[in-house]
Amino acid sequence: MSRGKFIVIEGLDGCGKSTQLRLIKEGLEQYGKRVYLTAEPTSYETGKYIRRILSESLIKDMYLQAALFLADRLEHITHPEFGIEKYLNDGYMVVCDRYYYSSFAYQGTASDIDWVMRTNLECERVLKPDLCIFLDVNPDTCKSRIDEVRDKPELYEKDVEKMHQIRNNFLRVFDRLGDSHNIYIIDANAGVEEVYAKVFEKIKMIIQKG
Ligand code: TMP
């Protein structure tokens, strides 16, 4: 059995990731693939602690946040039963809602971005995705969507200026990674179906590459 592909979907909070993830899963299944949809932060213990930091806006050092996200990521990858590595070896297409690019963009704004990148990229356990798609939506739109659905915004959903800064950080990081990573920035301000068509086109490219 051939190894599956590891696909990461990134974007600001409120960019429409959840809808696209659902469509990607359906699309891949119609394509005859087995799909494992997963997300970071995870639902393991470290992930739960991170969720509490986010939802209660607990003040935490950015280095500590980056380290917690990395610890959660390592468990996400290496868990013997439900780890990303295990699913890839079993031939699944693993589609992950956020990965280390989020650490670079979010934690990189207020800690040493070089350190955050190095600890993730140079750790041999941390898998490199086959594809990363960034759903690029105007931060003002993201913020209004969040305000419509959330009674209490999470840590990174409160301040539209901060969201602009995080978007810029994502773009800077992608630029810096250059051709060493397979990253596509998709203008996701359009309608759901139009965005999905562009996303799935990129996914088909990596499937066809084998
Ligand atoms: P989400 O469930 O809407 O994707 O929210 C997760 C939040 O966690 C989002 O605000 C981004 C943040 N985050 C980081 O700050 N660093 C990371 O490494 C990851 C994976 C997420």
CSV table of C-alpha atoms in Angstrom, one decimal, residues 86-191:
chain,number,residue,atom,x,y,z
A,86,LYS,CA,0.3,6.0,11.5
A,87,TYR,CA,-2.5,7.2,9.2
A,88,LEU,CA,0.0,8.1,6.5
A,89,ASN,CA,1.6,4.7,6.7
A,90,ASP,CA,-1.8,3.1,6.5
A,91,GLY,CA,-2.4,4.9,3.2
A,92,TYR,CA,-4.8,7.7,4.4
A,93,MET,CA,-4.9,11.2,3.0
A,94,VAL,CA,-4.4,13.2,6.2
A,95,VAL,CA,-6.0,16.7,6.1
A,96,CYS,CA,-5.0,18.9,9.0
A,97,ASP,CA,-6.7,22.1,10.1
A,98,ARG,CA,-3.5,24.2,11.0
A,99,TYR,CA,0.0,23.0,11.6
A,100,TYR,CA,3.4,24.6,12.2
A,101,TYR,CA,2.8,27.5,9.8
A,102,SER,CA,0.3,28.7,12.5
A,103,SER,CA,3.0,28.6,15.1
A,104,PHE,CA,5.3,30.7,12.9
A,105,ALA,CA,2.6,33.3,12.2
A,106,TYR,CA,0.9,33.5,15.6
A,107,GLN,CA,3.7,32.8,18.1
A,108,GLY,CA,6.3,34.4,15.8
A,109,THR,CA,4.8,37.8,16.2
A,110,ALA,CA,5.8,38.2,19.9
A,111,SER,CA,8.7,35.7,20.4
A,112,ASP,CA,11.8,34.9,18.4
A,113,ILE,CA,10.4,33.7,15.0
A,114,ASP,CA,13.7,32.1,14.1
A,115,TRP,CA,13.6,30.0,17.2
A,116,VAL,CA,10.0,28.9,16.6
A,117,MET,CA,10.8,28.0,13.0
A,118,ARG,CA,14.0,26.1,14.0
A,119,THR,CA,12.5,24.1,16.8
A,120,ASN,CA,9.7,22.9,14.5
A,121,LEU,CA,11.6,22.5,11.2
A,122,GLU,CA,14.7,21.0,12.6
A,123,CYS,CA,13.0,18.3,14.7
A,124,GLU,CA,13.3,15.1,12.9
A,125,ARG,CA,9.9,13.8,14.3
A,126,VAL,CA,8.0,16.8,12.9
A,127,LEU,CA,6.7,15.8,9.4
A,128,LYS,CA,6.9,18.1,6.5
A,129,PRO,CA,3.5,18.5,4.8
A,130,ASP,CA,3.2,17.5,1.1
A,131,LEU,CA,1.0,20.5,0.6
A,132,CYS,CA,-0.1,23.6,2.5
A,133,ILE,CA,-3.0,25.7,1.3
A,134,PHE,CA,-3.5,29.2,2.9
A,135,LEU,CA,-7.0,30.5,2.6
A,136,ASP,CA,-6.4,34.2,2.2
A,137,VAL,CA,-9.4,36.2,3.4
A,138,ASN,CA,-9.4,39.9,4.3
A,139,PRO,CA,-8.9,40.1,8.1
A,140,ASP,CA,-11.8,42.6,8.4
A,141,THR,CA,-14.2,40.0,6.9
A,142,CYS,CA,-12.8,37.3,9.2
A,143,LYS,CA,-13.4,39.5,12.2
A,144,SER,CA,-17.0,40.3,11.3
A,145,ARG,CA,-17.7,36.6,10.8
A,146,ILE,CA,-16.2,35.8,14.2
A,147,ASP,CA,-18.3,38.5,15.8
A,148,GLU,CA,-21.4,37.0,14.3
A,149,VAL,CA,-20.9,33.6,15.8
A,150,ARG,CA,-18.9,34.0,19.0
A,151,ASP,CA,-20.3,35.4,22.3
A,152,LYS,CA,-16.7,35.6,23.6
A,153,PRO,CA,-13.9,35.8,21.1
A,154,GLU,CA,-10.8,33.7,21.7
A,155,LEU,CA,-7.3,35.0,22.4
A,156,TYR,CA,-6.4,35.8,18.7
A,157,GLU,CA,-9.9,36.8,17.6
A,158,LYS,CA,-10.3,40.0,19.6
A,159,ASP,CA,-8.3,42.6,17.7
A,160,VAL,CA,-8.6,43.2,14.0
A,161,GLU,CA,-5.2,44.9,13.9
A,162,LYS,CA,-3.6,41.9,15.4
A,163,MET,CA,-5.3,39.7,12.7
A,164,HIS,CA,-3.8,42.0,10.0
A,165,GLN,CA,-0.4,41.5,11.6
A,166,ILE,CA,-0.9,37.7,11.7
A,167,ARG,CA,-1.8,37.6,8.0
A,168,ASN,CA,1.3,39.6,7.2
A,169,ASN,CA,3.3,37.2,9.2
A,170,PHE,CA,1.9,34.2,7.3
A,171,LEU,CA,2.8,35.9,4.0
A,172,ARG,CA,6.3,36.7,5.2
A,173,VAL,CA,6.8,33.2,6.5
A,174,PHE,CA,5.7,31.7,3.1
A,175,ASP,CA,8.0,34.0,1.3
A,176,ARG,CA,10.9,32.9,3.6
A,177,LEU,CA,10.2,29.2,3.1
A,178,GLY,CA,10.1,29.7,-0.7
A,179,ASP,CA,10.3,26.6,-2.8
A,180,SER,CA,11.4,24.4,0.1
A,181,HIS,CA,7.7,24.0,0.9
A,182,ASN,CA,4.7,23.3,-1.4
A,183,ILE,CA,2.6,26.2,-0.4
A,184,TYR,CA,-0.4,27.8,-2.3
A,185,ILE,CA,-2.0,31.0,-1.3
A,186,ILE,CA,-5.6,31.0,-2.5
A,187,ASP,CA,-7.7,34.1,-2.6
A,188,ALA,CA,-10.6,32.9,-0.5
A,189,ASN,CA,-12.7,36.0,-0.4
A,190,ALA,CA,-14.9,34.6,-3.2
A,191,GLY,CA,-17.9,32.1,-2.7
